[in-house]
């Protein structure tokens, strides 16, 4: 379970990700990276469902709790936000070697 206290340690605890719930229908599940946007409204996160370190990137709206439709497959799991709160950088894996070979951006 991943939680946060936004702004101050006295703030209410906010549930970000419940990995037990996310993994309940999966044979394998790993939550990789989590990157919170600079304005604290979005969380990009990566999951591996095949145990090959082939991560899928998704984005969660932290104000509503909804997972956005944007999905990026076959990544290394490395993600970071640009300061504009809209652009996400990630590394793609080569299909054969499974090594990172390209840095991409998603807007």
PDB file of C-alpha atoms in Angstrom:
ATOM      1  CA  UNK A   1       0.000   0.000   0.000  1.00  0.00           C
ATOM      2  CA  UNK A   2       1.348   3.426  -0.993  1.00  0.00           C
ATOM      3  CA  UNK A   3       0.037   6.504   0.796  1.00  0.00           C
ATOM      4  CA  UNK A   4       1.021  10.133   1.242  1.00  0.00           C
ATOM      5  CA  UNK A   5       0.343  13.102   3.456  1.00  0.00           C
ATOM      6  CA  UNK A   6       0.096  16.086   1.155  1.00  0.00           C
ATOM      7  CA  UNK A   7       1.594  19.379   2.290  1.00  0.00           C
ATOM      8  CA  UNK A   8       2.258  18.561   5.946  1.00  0.00           C
ATOM      9  CA  UNK A   9       2.754  15.562   8.208  1.00  0.00           C
ATOM     10  CA  UNK A  10      -0.445  16.552  10.029  1.00  0.00           C
ATOM     11  CA  UNK A  11      -2.548  16.156   6.851  1.00  0.00           C
ATOM     12  CA  UNK A  12      -4.886  13.207   6.398  1.00  0.00           C
ATOM     13  CA  UNK A  13      -3.297  10.152   4.850  1.00  0.00           C
ATOM     14  CA  UNK A  14      -4.235   9.724   1.189  1.00  0.00           C
ATOM     15  CA  UNK A  15      -4.218   6.279  -0.455  1.00  0.00           C
ATOM     16  CA  UNK A  16      -2.294   6.380  -3.723  1.00  0.00           C
ATOM     17  CA  UNK A  17      -2.013   2.696  -4.673  1.00  0.00           C
ATOM     18  CA  UNK A  18      -3.300  -0.522  -3.120  1.00  0.00           C
ATOM     19  CA  UNK A  19      -1.065  -3.145  -4.725  1.00  0.00           C
ATOM     20  CA  UNK A  20      -3.038  -6.000  -3.166  1.00  0.00           C
ATOM     21  CA  UNK A  21      -6.172  -4.794  -4.937  1.00  0.00           C
ATOM     22  CA  UNK A  22      -4.296  -4.090  -8.188  1.00  0.00           C
ATOM     23  CA  UNK A  23      -2.780  -7.599  -8.192  1.00  0.00           C
ATOM     24  CA  UNK A  24      -5.829  -9.628  -7.184  1.00  0.00           C
ATOM     25  CA  UNK A  25      -6.614 -11.024 -10.673  1.00  0.00           C
ATOM     26  CA  UNK A  26      -2.998 -11.320 -11.837  1.00  0.00           C
ATOM     27  CA  UNK A  27      -0.666 -14.336 -11.801  1.00  0.00           C
ATOM     28  CA  UNK A  28       2.228 -11.884 -11.329  1.00  0.00           C
ATOM     29  CA  UNK A  29       2.223  -8.208 -10.371  1.00  0.00           C
ATOM     30  CA  UNK A  30       4.904  -5.652  -9.623  1.00  0.00           C
ATOM     31  CA  UNK A  31       4.422  -1.940  -9.141  1.00  0.00           C
ATOM     32  CA  UNK A  32       7.580  -0.364 -10.536  1.00  0.00           C
ATOM     33  CA  UNK A  33       8.049   3.395 -10.480  1.00  0.00           C
ATOM     34  CA  UNK A  34       5.752   6.133  -9.240  1.00  0.00           C
ATOM     35  CA  UNK A  35       6.228   9.746 -10.362  1.00  0.00           C
ATOM     36  CA  UNK A  36       3.991  12.513  -9.018  1.00  0.00           C
ATOM     37  CA  UNK A  37       3.525  15.526 -11.316  1.00  0.00           C
ATOM     38  CA  UNK A  38       5.003  18.810 -10.014  1.00  0.00           C
ATOM     39  CA  UNK A  39       1.498  20.193  -9.323  1.00  0.00           C
ATOM     40  CA  UNK A  40       0.596  17.036  -7.320  1.00  0.00           C
ATOM     41  CA  UNK A  41      -2.480  16.309  -9.474  1.00  0.00           C
ATOM     42  CA  UNK A  42      -1.290  13.277 -11.474  1.00  0.00           C
ATOM     43  CA  UNK A  43       0.668  10.142 -10.644  1.00  0.00           C
ATOM     44  CA  UNK A  44       2.384   8.227 -13.422  1.00  0.00           C
ATOM     45  CA  UNK A  45       3.101   4.646 -12.442  1.00  0.00           C
ATOM     46  CA  UNK A  46       4.480   1.486 -14.024  1.00  0.00           C
ATOM     47  CA  UNK A  47       3.368  -2.122 -13.655  1.00  0.00           C
ATOM     48  CA  UNK A  48       4.899  -5.413 -14.764  1.00  0.00           C
ATOM     49  CA  UNK A  49       2.416  -8.269 -15.223  1.00  0.00           C
ATOM     50  CA  UNK A  50       4.710 -10.822 -16.910  1.00  0.00           C
ATOM     51  CA  UNK A  51       7.845 -10.918 -14.683  1.00  0.00           C
ATOM     52  CA  UNK A  52      10.150  -9.776 -17.506  1.00  0.00           C
ATOM     53  CA  UNK A  53      10.621  -6.168 -16.371  1.00  0.00           C
ATOM     54  CA  UNK A  54       8.421  -5.073 -19.277  1.00  0.00           C
ATOM     55  CA  UNK A  55       6.494  -2.242 -17.692  1.00  0.00           C
ATOM     56  CA  UNK A  56       3.290  -0.540 -18.755  1.00  0.00           C
ATOM     57  CA  UNK A  57       2.940   3.152 -17.894  1.00  0.00           C
ATOM     58  CA  UNK A  58      -0.410   4.500 -16.740  1.00  0.00           C
ATOM     59  CA  UNK A  59      -1.524   7.782 -15.203  1.00  0.00           C
ATOM     60  CA  UNK A  60      -3.804   8.264 -12.213  1.00  0.00           C
ATOM     61  CA  UNK A  61      -5.708  11.489 -11.543  1.00  0.00           C
ATOM     62  CA  UNK A  62      -5.069  12.090  -7.843  1.00  0.00           C
ATOM     63  CA  UNK A  63      -8.034  14.447  -7.448  1.00  0.00           C
ATOM     64  CA  UNK A  64     -10.605  11.887  -8.684  1.00  0.00           C
ATOM     65  CA  UNK A  65      -8.754   8.601  -8.168  1.00  0.00           C
ATOM     66  CA  UNK A  66      -9.465   7.598 -11.777  1.00  0.00           C
ATOM     67  CA  UNK A  67      -6.918   5.897 -14.023  1.00  0.00           C
ATOM     68  CA  UNK A  68      -6.661   7.806 -17.312  1.00  0.00           C
ATOM     69  CA  UNK A  69      -6.938   5.981 -20.640  1.00  0.00           C
ATOM     70  CA  UNK A  70      -3.319   6.762 -21.604  1.00  0.00           C
ATOM     71  CA  UNK A  71      -1.318   3.511 -21.628  1.00  0.00           C
ATOM     72  CA  UNK A  72       2.269   3.051 -22.806  1.00  0.00           C
ATOM     73  CA  UNK A  73       3.535  -0.521 -23.162  1.00  0.00           C
ATOM     74  CA  UNK A  74       6.991  -2.135 -23.277  1.00  0.00           C
ATOM     75  CA  UNK A  75       8.896   0.400 -21.197  1.00  0.00           C
ATOM     76  CA  UNK A  76      11.806  -0.004 -18.789  1.00  0.00           C
ATOM     77  CA  UNK A  77       9.745   1.429 -15.954  1.00  0.00           C
ATOM     78  CA  UNK A  78      11.763   4.661 -15.794  1.00  0.00           C
ATOM     79  CA  UNK A  79       9.471   7.708 -15.837  1.00  0.00           C
ATOM     80  CA  UNK A  80       9.720  11.398 -14.985  1.00  0.00           C
ATOM     81  CA  UNK A  81       7.516  14.467 -15.408  1.00  0.00           C
ATOM     82  CA  UNK A  82       8.503  17.725 -17.086  1.00  0.00           C
ATOM     83  CA  UNK A  83       7.780  20.940 -15.187  1.00  0.00           C
ATOM     84  CA  UNK A  84       4.720  21.676 -17.371  1.00  0.00           C
ATOM     85  CA  UNK A  85       2.677  18.948 -15.557  1.00  0.00           C
ATOM     86  CA  UNK A  86       1.626  17.524 -18.949  1.00  0.00           C
ATOM     87  CA  UNK A  87       4.742  15.936 -20.443  1.00  0.00           C
ATOM     88  CA  UNK A  88       5.967  12.552 -19.260  1.00  0.00           C
ATOM     89  CA  UNK A  89       9.334  11.110 -20.312  1.00  0.00           C
ATOM     90  CA  UNK A  90       9.914   7.349 -20.402  1.00  0.00           C
ATOM     91  CA  UNK A  91      12.329   4.773 -21.836  1.00  0.00           C
ATOM     92  CA  UNK A  92      11.185   2.149 -24.355  1.00  0.00           C
ATOM     93  CA  UNK A  93      12.629  -1.359 -24.463  1.00  0.00           C
ATOM     94  CA  UNK A  94      13.990  -3.075 -27.547  1.00  0.00           C
ATOM     95  CA  UNK A  95      11.681  -6.002 -28.406  1.00  0.00           C
ATOM     96  CA  UNK A  96      14.567  -8.457 -28.845  1.00  0.00           C
ATOM     97  CA  UNK A  97      17.177  -7.463 -26.265  1.00  0.00           C
ATOM     98  CA  UNK A  98      14.733  -6.016 -23.696  1.00  0.00           C
ATOM     99  CA  UNK A  99      17.254  -3.237 -23.061  1.00  0.00           C
ATOM    100  CA  UNK A 100      16.332   0.423 -23.115  1.00  0.00           C
ATOM    101  CA  UNK A 101      16.999   1.966 -26.500  1.00  0.00           C
ATOM    102  CA  UNK A 102      14.871   5.085 -26.859  1.00  0.00           C
ATOM    103  CA  UNK A 103      13.751   7.970 -24.643  1.00  0.00           C
ATOM    104  CA  UNK A 104      10.266   9.195 -25.553  1.00  0.00           C
ATOM    105  CA  UNK A 105       7.820  11.804 -24.375  1.00  0.00           C
ATOM    106  CA  UNK A 106       4.075  11.584 -23.904  1.00  0.00           C
ATOM    107  CA  UNK A 107       1.913  14.708 -23.750  1.00  0.00           C
TER     108      UNK A 107
END
